[in-house]
PDB file of C-alpha atoms in Angstrom:
ATOM      1  CA  MET A   1       5.954  17.270 -27.089  1.00  0.00           C
ATOM      2  CA  GLY A   2       6.880  19.650 -24.207  1.00  0.00           C
ATOM      3  CA  LYS A   3       4.010  18.250 -22.118  1.00  0.00           C
ATOM      4  CA  ALA A   4       5.192  14.572 -22.749  1.00  0.00           C
ATOM      5  CA  LYS A   5       8.810  15.600 -21.564  1.00  0.00           C
ATOM      6  CA  LYS A   6       7.304  17.095 -18.448  1.00  0.00           C
ATOM      7  CA  ILE A   7       5.366  13.892 -17.715  1.00  0.00           C
ATOM      8  CA  LEU A   8       8.484  11.733 -18.274  1.00  0.00           C
ATOM      9  CA  LYS A   9      10.530  14.015 -16.010  1.00  0.00           C
ATOM     10  CA  PHE A  10       7.898  13.791 -13.333  1.00  0.00           C
ATOM     11  CA  LEU A  11       7.759  10.011 -13.563  1.00  0.00           C
ATOM     12  CA  GLY A  12      11.536   9.886 -13.487  1.00  0.00           C
ATOM     13  CA  VAL A  13      11.645  11.845 -10.230  1.00  0.00           C
ATOM     14  CA  ILE A  14       9.013   9.582  -8.713  1.00  0.00           C
ATOM     15  CA  LEU A  15      10.901   6.398  -9.731  1.00  0.00           C
ATOM     16  CA  ILE A  16      14.354   7.567  -8.586  1.00  0.00           C
ATOM     17  CA  ILE A  17      13.189   7.704  -5.006  1.00  0.00           C
ATOM     18  CA  PRO A  18      12.385   3.966  -4.577  1.00  0.00           C
ATOM     19  CA  ILE A  19      15.386   3.029  -6.739  1.00  0.00           C
ATOM     20  CA  ALA A  20      17.739   5.074  -4.586  1.00  0.00           C
ATOM     21  CA  TYR A  21      16.129   3.585  -1.493  1.00  0.00           C
ATOM     22  CA  LEU A  22      16.684   0.035  -2.778  1.00  0.00           C
ATOM     23  CA  ILE A  23      20.262   0.756  -3.744  1.00  0.00           C
ATOM     24  CA  ILE A  24      21.155   2.299  -0.392  1.00  0.00           C
ATOM     25  CA  SER A  25      19.264  -0.444   1.487  1.00  0.00           C
ATOM     26  CA  LEU A  26      21.163  -3.276  -0.322  1.00  0.00           C
ATOM     27  CA  VAL A  27      24.614  -1.599   0.008  1.00  0.00           C
ATOM     28  CA  SER A  28      24.146  -0.864   3.776  1.00  0.00           C
ATOM     29  CA  SER A  29      22.743  -4.395   4.302  1.00  0.00           C
ATOM     30  CA  TYR A  30      26.007  -5.847   3.052  1.00  0.00           C
ATOM     31  CA  ILE A  31      28.269  -3.768   5.281  1.00  0.00           C
ATOM     32  CA  THR A  32      28.712  -5.883   8.448  1.00  0.00           C
ATOM     33  CA  VAL A  33      29.353  -4.230  11.811  1.00  0.00           C
ATOM     34  CA  ASN A  34      30.455  -5.722  15.197  1.00  0.00           C
ATOM     35  CA  THR A  35      32.609  -8.283  13.474  1.00  0.00           C
ATOM     36  CA  SER A  36      34.911  -8.852  16.452  1.00  0.00           C
ATOM     37  CA  ASP A  37      33.694 -11.649  18.800  1.00  0.00           C
ATOM     38  CA  ASP A  38      34.954 -12.880  22.146  1.00  0.00           C
ATOM     39  CA  LEU A  39      34.357 -16.516  21.387  1.00  0.00           C
ATOM     40  CA  ALA A  40      35.458 -17.762  24.812  1.00  0.00           C
ATOM     41  CA  ASP A  41      32.723 -15.948  26.734  1.00  0.00           C
ATOM     42  CA  LYS A  42      29.638 -16.855  24.785  1.00  0.00           C
ATOM     43  CA  LYS A  43      27.374 -18.352  27.514  1.00  0.00           C
ATOM     44  CA  HIS A  44      23.897 -17.412  26.263  1.00  0.00           C
ATOM     45  CA  SER A  45      21.886 -18.745  23.240  1.00  0.00           C
ATOM     46  CA  ILE A  46      19.252 -16.733  21.468  1.00  0.00           C
ATOM     47  CA  TYR A  47      17.585 -17.421  18.067  1.00  0.00           C
ATOM     48  CA  LEU A  48      16.735 -15.408  15.005  1.00  0.00           C
ATOM     49  CA  ALA A  49      13.796 -16.267  12.721  1.00  0.00           C
ATOM     50  CA  SER A  50      11.664 -14.763   9.981  1.00  0.00           C
ATOM     51  CA  ASN A  51       8.078 -15.478   8.786  1.00  0.00           C
ATOM     52  CA  GLY A  52       8.981 -14.151   5.372  1.00  0.00           C
ATOM     53  CA  ILE A  53       8.124 -10.544   6.322  1.00  0.00           C
ATOM     54  CA  HIS A  54       9.156  -9.902   9.921  1.00  0.00           C
ATOM     55  CA  LEU A  55      12.415 -10.881  11.743  1.00  0.00           C
ATOM     56  CA  GLU A  56      11.902 -11.826  15.368  1.00  0.00           C
ATOM     57  CA  ILE A  57      14.259 -12.475  18.222  1.00  0.00           C
ATOM     58  CA  ILE A  58      13.658 -15.685  20.276  1.00  0.00           C
ATOM     59  CA  ILE A  59      14.963 -16.054  23.838  1.00  0.00           C
ATOM     60  CA  PRO A  60      14.586 -18.993  26.220  1.00  0.00           C
ATOM     61  CA  LYS A  61      12.198 -18.194  29.045  1.00  0.00           C
ATOM     62  CA  ASN A  62      14.606 -19.287  31.762  1.00  0.00           C
ATOM     63  CA  GLU A  63      17.079 -16.663  30.446  1.00  0.00           C
ATOM     64  CA  LEU A  64      14.668 -13.804  30.589  1.00  0.00           C
ATOM     65  CA  ASP A  65      14.696 -11.251  33.392  1.00  0.00           C
ATOM     66  CA  ARG A  66      11.519 -11.095  35.615  1.00  0.00           C
ATOM     67  CA  SER A  67      11.012  -7.410  34.499  1.00  0.00           C
ATOM     68  CA  ILE A  68      10.467  -8.631  30.836  1.00  0.00           C
ATOM     69  CA  LEU A  69       8.217 -11.554  31.793  1.00  0.00           C
ATOM     70  CA  ASP A  70       6.068  -9.395  34.146  1.00  0.00           C
ATOM     71  CA  GLY A  71       2.879  -8.395  32.253  1.00  0.00           C
ATOM     72  CA  LEU A  72       3.223 -11.108  29.513  1.00  0.00           C
ATOM     73  CA  THR A  73       0.606 -13.813  29.086  1.00  0.00           C
ATOM     74  CA  TYR A  74       2.038 -17.279  29.078  1.00  0.00           C
ATOM     75  CA  ASN A  75       1.795 -20.729  30.709  1.00  0.00           C
ATOM     76  CA  ASN A  76       4.392 -22.932  32.339  1.00  0.00           C
ATOM     77  CA  GLN A  77       4.888 -25.230  29.336  1.00  0.00           C
ATOM     78  CA  GLU A  78       5.889 -22.420  27.022  1.00  0.00           C
ATOM     79  CA  GLN A  79       9.656 -22.265  27.113  1.00  0.00           C
ATOM     80  CA  PHE A  80      10.638 -19.779  24.394  1.00  0.00           C
ATOM     81  CA  PHE A  81       9.523 -16.165  23.750  1.00  0.00           C
ATOM     82  CA  SER A  82       9.752 -14.524  20.340  1.00  0.00           C
ATOM     83  CA  PHE A  83       9.864 -10.699  20.154  1.00  0.00           C
ATOM     84  CA  GLY A  84       9.071  -8.667  17.048  1.00  0.00           C
ATOM     85  CA  TRP A  85       8.354  -5.039  16.568  1.00  0.00           C
ATOM     86  CA  GLY A  86       6.366  -3.414  13.750  1.00  0.00           C
ATOM     87  CA  ASP A  87       3.673  -1.099  12.430  1.00  0.00           C
ATOM     88  CA  ARG A  88       0.382  -1.515  14.288  1.00  0.00           C
ATOM     89  CA  THR A  89      -1.918  -1.616  11.203  1.00  0.00           C
ATOM     90  CA  PHE A  90       0.540  -3.619   9.175  1.00  0.00           C
ATOM     91  CA  TYR A  91       1.014  -6.247  11.853  1.00  0.00           C
ATOM     92  CA  ILE A  92      -2.652  -6.693  12.487  1.00  0.00           C
ATOM     93  CA  LYS A  93      -3.767  -6.718   8.846  1.00  0.00           C
ATOM     94  CA  THR A  94      -0.927  -8.807   7.314  1.00  0.00           C
ATOM     95  CA  SER A  95      -0.773 -12.019   9.132  1.00  0.00           C
ATOM     96  CA  THR A  96      -0.159 -13.843   5.798  1.00  0.00           C
ATOM     97  CA  TRP A  97       1.404 -12.916   2.426  1.00  0.00           C
ATOM     98  CA  SER A  98      -2.120 -12.749   0.895  1.00  0.00           C
ATOM     99  CA  ASP A  99      -2.827  -9.786   3.150  1.00  0.00           C
ATOM    100  CA  PHE A 100       0.332  -7.952   1.929  1.00  0.00           C
ATOM    101  CA  THR A 101      -1.501  -5.366  -0.246  1.00  0.00           C
ATOM    102  CA  ILE A 102      -0.190  -2.295  -2.048  1.00  0.00           C
ATOM    103  CA  LEU A 103      -2.214  -0.114   0.287  1.00  0.00           C
ATOM    104  CA  ASN A 104      -0.745  -1.698   3.341  1.00  0.00           C
ATOM    105  CA  LYS A 105       2.747  -1.396   1.887  1.00  0.00           C
ATOM    106  CA  CYS A 106       2.356   2.300   1.277  1.00  0.00           C
ATOM    107  CA  LYS A 107       0.781   3.072   4.634  1.00  0.00           C
ATOM    108  CA  ALA A 108       3.503   1.250   6.450  1.00  0.00           C
ATOM    109  CA  ALA A 109       6.344   2.787   4.383  1.00  0.00           C
ATOM    110  CA  PHE A 110       5.357   6.453   4.148  1.00  0.00           C
ATOM    111  CA  VAL A 111       3.421   7.191   7.289  1.00  0.00           C
ATOM    112  CA  ASN A 112       5.256   7.424  10.676  1.00  0.00           C
ATOM    113  CA  SER A 113       2.786   5.258  12.509  1.00  0.00           C
ATOM    114  CA  PRO A 114       2.347   3.732  16.017  1.00  0.00           C
ATOM    115  CA  ALA A 115       4.124   0.462  16.677  1.00  0.00           C
ATOM    116  CA  LEU A 116       3.369  -2.826  18.385  1.00  0.00           C
ATOM    117  CA  LEU A 117       5.422  -5.552  19.975  1.00  0.00           C
ATOM    118  CA  HIS A 118       4.521  -9.082  18.844  1.00  0.00           C
ATOM    119  CA  VAL A 119       5.234 -11.755  21.415  1.00  0.00           C
ATOM    120  CA  THR A 120       4.912 -15.367  20.520  1.00  0.00           C
ATOM    121  CA  LYS A 121       5.461 -18.361  22.831  1.00  0.00           C
ATOM    122  CA  TYR A 122       6.817 -21.776  21.866  1.00  0.00           C
ATOM    123  CA  PHE A 123       7.171 -25.101  23.610  1.00  0.00           C
ATOM    124  CA  ALA A 124      10.429 -26.135  21.880  1.00  0.00           C
ATOM    125  CA  ILE A 125      13.123 -25.033  19.489  1.00  0.00           C
ATOM    126  CA  ARG A 126      12.038 -24.967  15.746  1.00  0.00           C
ATOM    127  CA  SER A 127      14.273 -26.279  12.954  1.00  0.00           C
ATOM    128  CA  ASP A 128      14.083 -22.950  11.038  1.00  0.00           C
ATOM    129  CA  TRP A 129      15.538 -20.827  13.890  1.00  0.00           C
ATOM    130  CA  VAL A 130      19.082 -19.612  13.680  1.00  0.00           C
ATOM    131  CA  GLU A 131      21.034 -20.016  16.895  1.00  0.00           C
ATOM    132  CA  ILE A 132      23.279 -17.121  17.945  1.00  0.00           C
ATOM    133  CA  LYS A 133      25.702 -17.376  20.949  1.00  0.00           C
ATOM    134  CA  LEU A 134      26.120 -14.239  23.055  1.00  0.00           C
ATOM    135  CA  THR A 135      28.417 -13.024  25.804  1.00  0.00           C
ATOM    136  CA  PRO A 136      26.772 -11.970  29.068  1.00  0.00           C
ATOM    137  CA  THR A 137      27.339  -8.324  28.102  1.00  0.00           C
ATOM    138  CA  GLN A 138      25.661  -8.756  24.732  1.00  0.00           C
ATOM    139  CA  PHE A 139      22.801 -10.624  26.221  1.00  0.00           C
ATOM    140  CA  LYS A 140      22.120  -7.960  28.914  1.00  0.00           C
ATOM    141  CA  LYS A 141      22.208  -5.162  26.407  1.00  0.00           C
ATOM    142  CA  LEU A 142      19.811  -7.095  24.089  1.00  0.00           C
ATOM    143  CA  THR A 143      17.298  -7.836  26.808  1.00  0.00           C
ATOM    144  CA  THR A 144      17.506  -4.177  28.049  1.00  0.00           C
ATOM    145  CA  TYR A 145      16.763  -3.046  24.418  1.00  0.00           C
ATOM    146  CA  ILE A 146      13.698  -5.305  24.256  1.00  0.00           C
ATOM    147  CA  LYS A 147      12.422  -4.279  27.633  1.00  0.00           C
ATOM    148  CA  SER A 148      12.704  -0.597  26.624  1.00  0.00           C
ATOM    149  CA  SER A 149      10.661  -1.228  23.533  1.00  0.00           C
ATOM    150  CA  PHE A 150       7.486  -1.937  25.515  1.00  0.00           C
ATOM    151  CA  ARG A 151       5.283   1.127  26.099  1.00  0.00           C
ATOM    152  CA  LEU A 152       4.032   1.244  29.724  1.00  0.00           C
ATOM    153  CA  ASP A 153       0.871   2.651  31.221  1.00  0.00           C
ATOM    154  CA  GLU A 154       0.679   5.087  34.058  1.00  0.00           C
ATOM    155  CA  ARG A 155       1.266   2.217  36.488  1.00  0.00           C
ATOM    156  CA  ASN A 156       4.426   1.140  34.548  1.00  0.00           C
ATOM    157  CA  LYS A 157       2.608  -2.018  33.285  1.00  0.00           C
ATOM    158  CA  LYS A 158       2.813  -3.448  29.775  1.00  0.00           C
ATOM    159  CA  ILE A 159      -0.205  -2.742  27.631  1.00  0.00           C
ATOM    160  CA  VAL A 160      -1.635  -5.924  25.977  1.00  0.00           C
ATOM    161  CA  LEU A 161      -4.182  -5.737  23.224  1.00  0.00           C
ATOM    162  CA  PRO A 162      -6.572  -8.672  23.938  1.00  0.00           C
ATOM    163  CA  GLY A 163      -7.852 -10.838  21.124  1.00  0.00           C
ATOM    164  CA  LEU A 164      -5.558  -9.511  18.365  1.00  0.00           C
ATOM    165  CA  GLY A 165      -3.009 -12.369  18.241  1.00  0.00           C
ATOM    166  CA  TYR A 166      -2.846 -14.570  15.170  1.00  0.00           C
ATOM    167  CA  HIS A 167      -3.057 -17.819  17.143  1.00  0.00           C
ATOM    168  CA  ASN A 168      -3.476 -19.022  20.770  1.00  0.00           C
ATOM    169  CA  ASN A 169       0.225 -18.590  21.517  1.00  0.00           C
ATOM    170  CA  ASP A 170       0.827 -14.892  20.655  1.00  0.00           C
ATOM    171  CA  ASP A 171      -0.149 -11.420  21.801  1.00  0.00           C
ATOM    172  CA  PHE A 172       0.384  -7.855  20.793  1.00  0.00           C
ATOM    173  CA  TYR A 173       1.586  -5.083  23.149  1.00  0.00           C
ATOM    174  CA  GLU A 174       1.786  -1.354  22.732  1.00  0.00           C
ATOM    175  CA  ALA A 175       5.361  -0.342  21.854  1.00  0.00           C
ATOM    176  CA  ASN A 176       7.609   2.696  21.824  1.00  0.00           C
ATOM    177  CA  GLY A 177       8.762   4.288  18.605  1.00  0.00           C
ATOM    178  CA  GLY A 178       7.258   5.032  15.222  1.00  0.00           C
ATOM    179  CA  TYR A 179       7.302   2.778  12.088  1.00  0.00           C
ATOM    180  CA  ASN A 180       8.284   4.057   8.683  1.00  0.00           C
ATOM    181  CA  CYS A 181      10.448   2.940   5.636  1.00  0.00           C
ATOM    182  CA  PHE A 182      13.617   3.884   7.601  1.00  0.00           C
ATOM    183  CA  ASN A 183      12.608   2.269  10.826  1.00  0.00           C
ATOM    184  CA  THR A 184      11.021  -1.086  10.026  1.00  0.00           C
ATOM    185  CA  CYS A 185      10.371  -4.282  11.853  1.00  0.00           C
ATOM    186  CA  ASN A 186      13.643  -5.626  10.602  1.00  0.00           C
ATOM    187  CA  THR A 187      15.552  -2.421  11.324  1.00  0.00           C
ATOM    188  CA  TRP A 188      14.338  -2.851  15.005  1.00  0.00           C
ATOM    189  CA  VAL A 189      16.028  -6.227  15.172  1.00  0.00           C
ATOM    190  CA  ASN A 190      19.130  -5.013  13.405  1.00  0.00           C
ATOM    191  CA  THR A 191      19.389  -2.014  15.699  1.00  0.00           C
ATOM    192  CA  ALA A 192      18.986  -4.353  18.749  1.00  0.00           C
ATOM    193  CA  PHE A 193      21.973  -6.413  17.444  1.00  0.00           C
ATOM    194  CA  LYS A 194      24.110  -3.292  16.636  1.00  0.00           C
ATOM    195  CA  GLN A 195      23.558  -1.697  20.058  1.00  0.00           C
ATOM    196  CA  SER A 196      24.189  -5.034  21.791  1.00  0.00           C
ATOM    197  CA  GLY A 197      27.532  -5.591  20.031  1.00  0.00           C
ATOM    198  CA  ILE A 198      26.183  -8.558  17.988  1.00  0.00           C
ATOM    199  CA  LYS A 199      27.049  -8.954  14.320  1.00  0.00           C
ATOM    200  CA  ALA A 200      24.682  -6.859  12.330  1.00  0.00           C
ATOM    201  CA  CYS A 201      24.172  -4.833   9.107  1.00  0.00           C
ATOM    202  CA  LEU A 202      25.148  -1.138   8.990  1.00  0.00           C
ATOM    203  CA  TRP A 203      21.404  -0.633   8.316  1.00  0.00           C
ATOM    204  CA  THR A 204      18.745  -2.764   6.756  1.00  0.00           C
ATOM    205  CA  PRO A 205      15.005  -2.873   6.243  1.00  0.00           C
ATOM    206  CA  PHE A 206      15.176  -6.469   5.026  1.00  0.00           C
ATOM    207  CA  ASP A 207      15.278  -9.847   6.833  1.00  0.00           C
ATOM    208  CA  PHE A 208      17.474 -11.872   4.484  1.00  0.00           C
ATOM    209  CA  ARG A 209      20.918 -10.416   5.148  1.00  0.00           C
ATOM    210  CA  LEU A 210      20.867 -10.553   8.929  1.00  0.00           C
ATOM    211  CA  LEU A 211      19.715 -14.139   8.698  1.00  0.00           C
ATOM    212  CA  SER A 212      22.525 -14.876   6.277  1.00  0.00           C
ATOM    213  CA  ILE A 213      25.176 -13.323   8.475  1.00  0.00           C
ATOM    214  CA  HIS A 214      24.334 -15.646  11.364  1.00  0.00           C
ATOM    215  CA  GLN A 215      23.539 -18.737   9.191  1.00  0.00           C
ATOM    216  CA  LYS A 216      27.039 -18.500   7.744  1.00  0.00           C
ATOM    217  CA  ASN A 217      28.487 -17.343  11.072  1.00  0.00           C
ATOM    218  CA  GLU A 218      30.742 -14.899   9.179  1.00  0.00           C
TER     219      GLU A 218
END
């Protein structure tokens, strides 16, 4: 009987960690920050989208600073750039939900692992993108945040990983920072918004709440 109690106690300790993480994540996701907006000065449009796992920030090419475009692969017809950040192994091995295995989840969540930036190019706006209007100051801070997320080589050039994109219109680049359950792909986007003065969650590892904030234009 004593052994059974010890096992139950051990299982309880193991279970309380993910339960506490989930509760804290949900509570902090529903606390909105940067709620005051200067509506008269919103001259820039960006977009927010999710593939069901990763949030990404989409910016029109003609709005991007040359320092961000330098080193990216693209052609003249591609007019929108989508930026996402995430775990190297997780990004490369989970291009679809069918690849989203328990092993990949655990590795991504509990190992502070190297990150990549995922850059996808589009010809036109997609219907599932959520438009967000920004002031010049917000836009400048956001693009500076994205620029600083690229890891550079000794010549200060972006480091592309050839042949690892999912399709013909996307590429992966070496990124700064380490991925873990407290600093996820969606946390990266949320932090970008927080630091830029854009409506965001207090903290969130999820995609749904940040999308909801801007879909409802709260």
